CSV table of N, CA and C in Angstrom, one decimal:
chain,number,residue,atom,x,y,z
A,1,MET,N,62.4,181.3,132.5
A,1,MET,CA,60.9,181.2,132.6
A,1,MET,C,60.5,180.1,131.6
A,2,LYS,N,59.4,179.5,131.9
A,2,LYS,CA,58.9,178.4,131.0
A,2,LYS,C,57.8,179.1,130.1
A,3,TYR,N,58.0,179.1,128.8
A,3,TYR,CA,57.1,179.6,127.9
A,3,TYR,C,56.5,178.5,127.0
A,4,LEU,N,55.3,178.7,126.6
A,4,LEU,CA,54.7,177.8,125.6
A,4,LEU,C,55.1,178.3,124.2
A,5,SER,N,54.9,177.5,123.2
A,5,SER,CA,55.3,177.9,121.9
A,5,SER,C,54.7,179.2,121.4
A,6,THR,N,53.6,179.6,122.0
A,6,THR,CA,52.9,180.9,121.7
A,6,THR,C,53.6,182.1,122.4
A,7,GLY,N,54.6,181.8,123.3
A,7,GLY,CA,55.2,182.9,124.0
A,7,GLY,C,54.6,183.2,125.3
A,8,VAL,N,53.5,182.5,125.7
A,8,VAL,CA,52.8,182.7,126.9
A,8,VAL,C,53.5,181.8,128.0
A,9,MET,N,53.6,182.4,129.2
A,9,MET,CA,54.2,181.6,130.3
A,9,MET,C,53.3,180.4,130.6
A,10,SER,N,54.0,179.3,131.0
A,10,SER,CA,53.2,178.1,131.4
A,10,SER,C,52.3,178.4,132.6
A,11,ILE,N,51.3,177.5,132.7
A,11,ILE,CA,50.3,177.7,133.8
A,11,ILE,C,51.0,177.5,135.1
A,12,GLN,N,52.0,176.6,135.2
A,12,GLN,CA,52.7,176.3,136.4
A,12,GLN,C,53.5,177.6,136.8
A,13,HIS,N,54.2,178.2,135.9
A,13,HIS,CA,55.0,179.4,136.2
A,13,HIS,C,54.1,180.5,136.6
A,14,THR,N,53.0,180.8,135.8
A,14,THR,CA,52.2,181.9,136.2
A,14,THR,C,51.5,181.7,137.5
A,15,PHE,N,51.0,180.5,137.8
A,15,PHE,CA,50.4,180.2,139.1
A,15,PHE,C,51.4,180.4,140.2
A,16,GLY,N,52.7,179.9,140.0
A,16,GLY,CA,53.7,180.1,141.0
A,16,GLY,C,54.0,181.6,141.3
A,17,GLN,N,54.1,182.4,140.2
A,17,GLN,CA,54.3,183.8,140.4
A,17,GLN,C,53.2,184.5,141.2
A,18,ASN,N,52.0,184.0,140.9
A,18,ASN,CA,50.8,184.6,141.6
A,18,ASN,C,50.9,184.2,143.1
A,19,VAL,N,51.2,183.0,143.4
A,19,VAL,CA,51.4,182.5,144.8
A,19,VAL,C,52.4,183.4,145.5
A,20,LYS,N,53.6,183.5,144.8
A,20,LYS,CA,54.7,184.3,145.4
A,20,LYS,C,54.3,185.7,145.7
A,21,SER,N,53.6,186.3,144.7
A,21,SER,CA,53.2,187.7,144.9
A,21,SER,C,52.2,187.9,146.1
A,22,ALA,N,51.3,186.9,146.1
A,22,ALA,CA,50.3,187.0,147.2
A,22,ALA,C,51.0,186.7,148.6
A,23,ARG,N,51.9,185.8,148.6
A,23,ARG,CA,52.6,185.5,149.8
A,23,ARG,C,53.4,186.7,150.3
A,24,LYS,N,54.1,187.4,149.4
A,24,LYS,CA,54.9,188.5,149.8
A,24,LYS,C,53.9,189.7,150.3
A,25,ALA,N,52.8,189.8,149.6
A,25,ALA,CA,51.8,190.8,150.0
A,25,ALA,C,51.3,190.6,151.4
A,26,SER,N,51.2,189.3,151.7
A,26,SER,CA,50.7,188.9,153.0
A,26,SER,C,51.8,188.9,154.1
A,27,GLN,N,53.0,189.2,153.6
A,27,GLN,CA,54.2,189.3,154.5
A,27,GLN,C,54.5,188.0,155.2
A,28,LEU,N,54.3,186.9,154.4
A,28,LEU,CA,54.6,185.5,154.9
A,28,LEU,C,55.9,185.0,154.3
A,29,THR,N,56.7,184.3,155.0
A,29,THR,CA,57.8,183.5,154.5
A,29,THR,C,57.3,182.2,153.9
A,30,GLN,N,58.1,181.6,153.0
A,30,GLN,CA,57.7,180.3,152.5
A,30,GLN,C,57.4,179.3,153.7
A,31,GLU,N,58.3,179.4,154.6
A,31,GLU,CA,58.1,178.5,155.8
A,31,GLU,C,56.8,178.7,156.5
A,32,ALA,N,56.5,180.0,156.8
A,32,ALA,CA,55.3,180.3,157.5
A,32,ALA,C,54.0,179.8,156.7
A,33,LEU,N,54.1,180.0,155.4
A,33,LEU,CA,53.0,179.6,154.5
A,33,LEU,C,52.8,178.1,154.6
A,34,ALA,N,54.0,177.4,154.5
A,34,ALA,CA,54.0,175.9,154.5
A,34,ALA,C,53.4,175.4,155.8
A,35,LEU,N,53.8,176.0,156.9
A,35,LEU,CA,53.2,175.6,158.2
A,35,LEU,C,51.7,175.9,158.3
A,36,GLU,N,51.3,177.0,157.7
A,36,GLU,CA,49.9,177.3,157.7
A,36,GLU,C,49.0,176.3,157.0
A,37,ILE,N,49.5,175.8,155.9
A,37,ILE,CA,48.7,174.8,155.1
A,37,ILE,C,49.2,173.4,155.2
A,38,ASP,N,50.1,173.2,156.1
A,38,ASP,CA,50.6,171.8,156.4
A,38,ASP,C,51.2,171.1,155.3
A,39,ILE,N,52.1,171.8,154.6
A,39,ILE,CA,53.0,171.1,153.6
A,39,ILE,C,54.4,171.6,153.9
A,40,ASN,N,55.4,171.0,153.3
A,40,ASN,CA,56.8,171.4,153.6
A,40,ASN,C,57.2,172.6,152.7
A,41,GLN,N,58.2,173.3,153.2
A,41,GLN,CA,58.7,174.6,152.6
A,41,GLN,C,59.2,174.3,151.2
A,42,ALA,N,59.8,173.1,151.0
A,42,ALA,CA,60.3,172.8,149.7
A,42,ALA,C,59.2,172.7,148.6
A,43,HIS,N,58.1,172.3,149.1
A,43,HIS,CA,56.9,172.2,148.2
A,43,HIS,C,56.4,173.6,147.8
A,44,ILE,N,56.4,174.5,148.7
A,44,ILE,CA,56.1,175.9,148.4
A,44,ILE,C,57.1,176.5,147.4
A,45,SER,N,58.4,176.2,147.7
A,45,SER,CA,59.4,176.7,146.8
A,45,SER,C,59.2,176.2,145.3
A,46,ASN,N,58.9,174.9,145.2
A,46,ASN,CA,58.6,174.3,143.9
A,46,ASN,C,57.4,174.9,143.3
A,47,ILE,N,56.4,175.2,144.0
A,47,ILE,CA,55.2,175.8,143.5
A,47,ILE,C,55.5,177.2,142.9
A,48,GLU,N,56.2,178.0,143.7
A,48,GLU,CA,56.5,179.3,143.3
A,48,GLU,C,57.5,179.4,142.1
A,49,SER,N,58.3,178.4,141.9
A,49,SER,CA,59.2,178.4,140.8
A,49,SER,C,58.7,177.7,139.6
A,50,GLY,N,57.4,177.2,139.7
A,50,GLY,CA,56.8,176.5,138.6
A,50,GLY,C,57.3,175.1,138.3
A,51,ASN,N,58.0,174.6,139.3
A,51,ASN,CA,58.5,173.2,139.2
A,51,ASN,C,57.6,172.2,139.8
A,52,ILE,N,56.3,172.2,139.4
A,52,ILE,CA,55.4,171.2,139.9
A,52,ILE,C,54.4,170.9,138.8
A,53,LYS,N,54.2,169.7,138.6
A,53,LYS,CA,53.3,169.3,137.5
A,53,LYS,C,51.8,169.2,137.9
A,54,ASP,N,51.5,168.6,139.0
A,54,ASP,CA,50.2,168.4,139.5
A,54,ASP,C,50.0,169.0,140.9
A,55,LEU,N,48.9,169.7,141.0
A,55,LEU,CA,48.6,170.3,142.3
A,55,LEU,C,47.1,170.1,142.6
A,56,SER,N,46.8,169.6,143.7
A,56,SER,CA,45.4,169.3,144.0
A,56,SER,C,44.6,170.5,144.2
A,57,ILE,N,43.3,170.4,143.9
A,57,ILE,CA,42.4,171.6,144.1
A,57,ILE,C,42.3,171.9,145.6
A,58,GLN,N,42.5,170.9,146.4
A,58,GLN,CA,42.5,171.2,147.9
A,58,GLN,C,43.7,172.1,148.2
A,59,THR,N,44.8,171.8,147.7
A,59,THR,CA,46.0,172.6,148.0
A,59,THR,C,45.8,174.0,147.4
A,60,VAL,N,45.3,174.2,146.2
A,60,VAL,CA,45.0,175.5,145.7
A,60,VAL,C,44.1,176.3,146.6
A,61,GLY,N,43.0,175.6,147.1
A,61,GLY,CA,42.1,176.2,148.0
A,61,GLY,C,42.8,176.6,149.4
A,62,ARG,N,43.6,175.7,149.9
A,62,ARG,CA,44.3,176.1,151.2
A,62,ARG,C,45.3,177.2,151.0
A,63,LEU,N,46.0,177.2,149.8
A,63,LEU,CA,46.9,178.4,149.5
A,63,LEU,C,46.1,179.7,149.5
A,64,ALA,N,45.0,179.7,148.8
A,64,ALA,CA,44.2,180.9,148.6
A,64,ALA,C,43.7,181.3,150.0
A,65,LYS,N,43.2,180.4,150.8
A,65,LYS,CA,42.7,180.8,152.1
A,65,LYS,C,43.8,181.4,153.0
A,66,ALA,N,44.9,180.8,153.0
A,66,ALA,CA,46.1,181.2,153.8
A,66,ALA,C,46.6,182.6,153.4
A,67,LEU,N,46.4,182.8,152.1
A,67,LEU,CA,46.9,184.1,151.5
A,67,LEU,C,45.8,185.2,151.4
A,68,ASN,N,44.7,184.9,152.0
A,68,ASN,CA,43.5,185.8,152.0
A,68,ASN,C,43.2,186.3,150.6
A,69,THR,N,43.1,185.3,149.7
A,69,THR,CA,42.7,185.6,148.3
A,69,THR,C,41.8,184.5,147.8
A,70,THR,N,41.5,184.4,146.6
A,70,THR,CA,40.7,183.4,146.0
A,70,THR,C,41.5,182.5,145.1
A,71,PRO,N,41.0,181.3,144.8
A,71,PRO,CA,41.7,180.4,143.9
A,71,PRO,C,41.8,181.1,142.5
A,72,ALA,N,40.7,181.8,142.1
A,72,ALA,CA,40.7,182.5,140.8
A,72,ALA,C,41.8,183.5,140.7
A,73,ARG,N,42.1,184.2,141.8
A,73,ARG,CA,43.2,185.2,141.7
A,73,ARG,C,44.5,184.5,141.5
A,74,LEU,N,44.7,183.3,142.2
A,74,LEU,CA,45.9,182.6,142.1
A,74,LEU,C,46.1,182.0,140.6
A,75,LEU,N,45.0,181.8,140.0
A,75,LEU,CA,45.0,181.3,138.6
A,75,LEU,C,44.9,182.4,137.5
A,76,ASP,N,44.9,183.6,138.0
A,76,ASP,CA,44.7,184.7,137.0
A,76,ASP,C,45.9,184.7,136.0
A,77,GLY,N,45.6,184.8,134.8
A,77,GLY,CA,46.6,184.8,133.7
A,77,GLY,C,47.1,183.5,133.3
A,78,CYS,N,46.6,182.4,133.9
A,78,CYS,CA,47.1,181.1,133.6
A,78,CYS,C,46.4,180.6,132.3
A,79,HIS,N,47.2,180.1,131.4
A,79,HIS,CA,46.7,179.6,130.1
A,79,HIS,C,47.1,178.1,130.0
A,80,LEU,N,46.1,177.3,129.6
A,80,LEU,CA,46.4,175.9,129.5
A,80,LEU,C,47.4,175.6,128.3
A,81,ASP,N,48.3,174.7,128.6
A,81,ASP,CA,49.3,174.4,127.5
A,81,ASP,C,48.9,173.1,126.8
């Protein structure tokens, strides 16, 4: 896991874990989610593992909509590094 010097998980990792939890709660595969929001499955995998530096607000919104949640829930627990 990627931690900040304060011991808090990075925003990317926390966001990724939130996306993964919401996806599993929605009973979607990475592939199904990717198709739903028109990106490739590898991008979903990178998001969920925290291996992404920049993510557009549009993508955050599309993820939230596809996962029947809000952008705020996907960002819950995220701390700026």
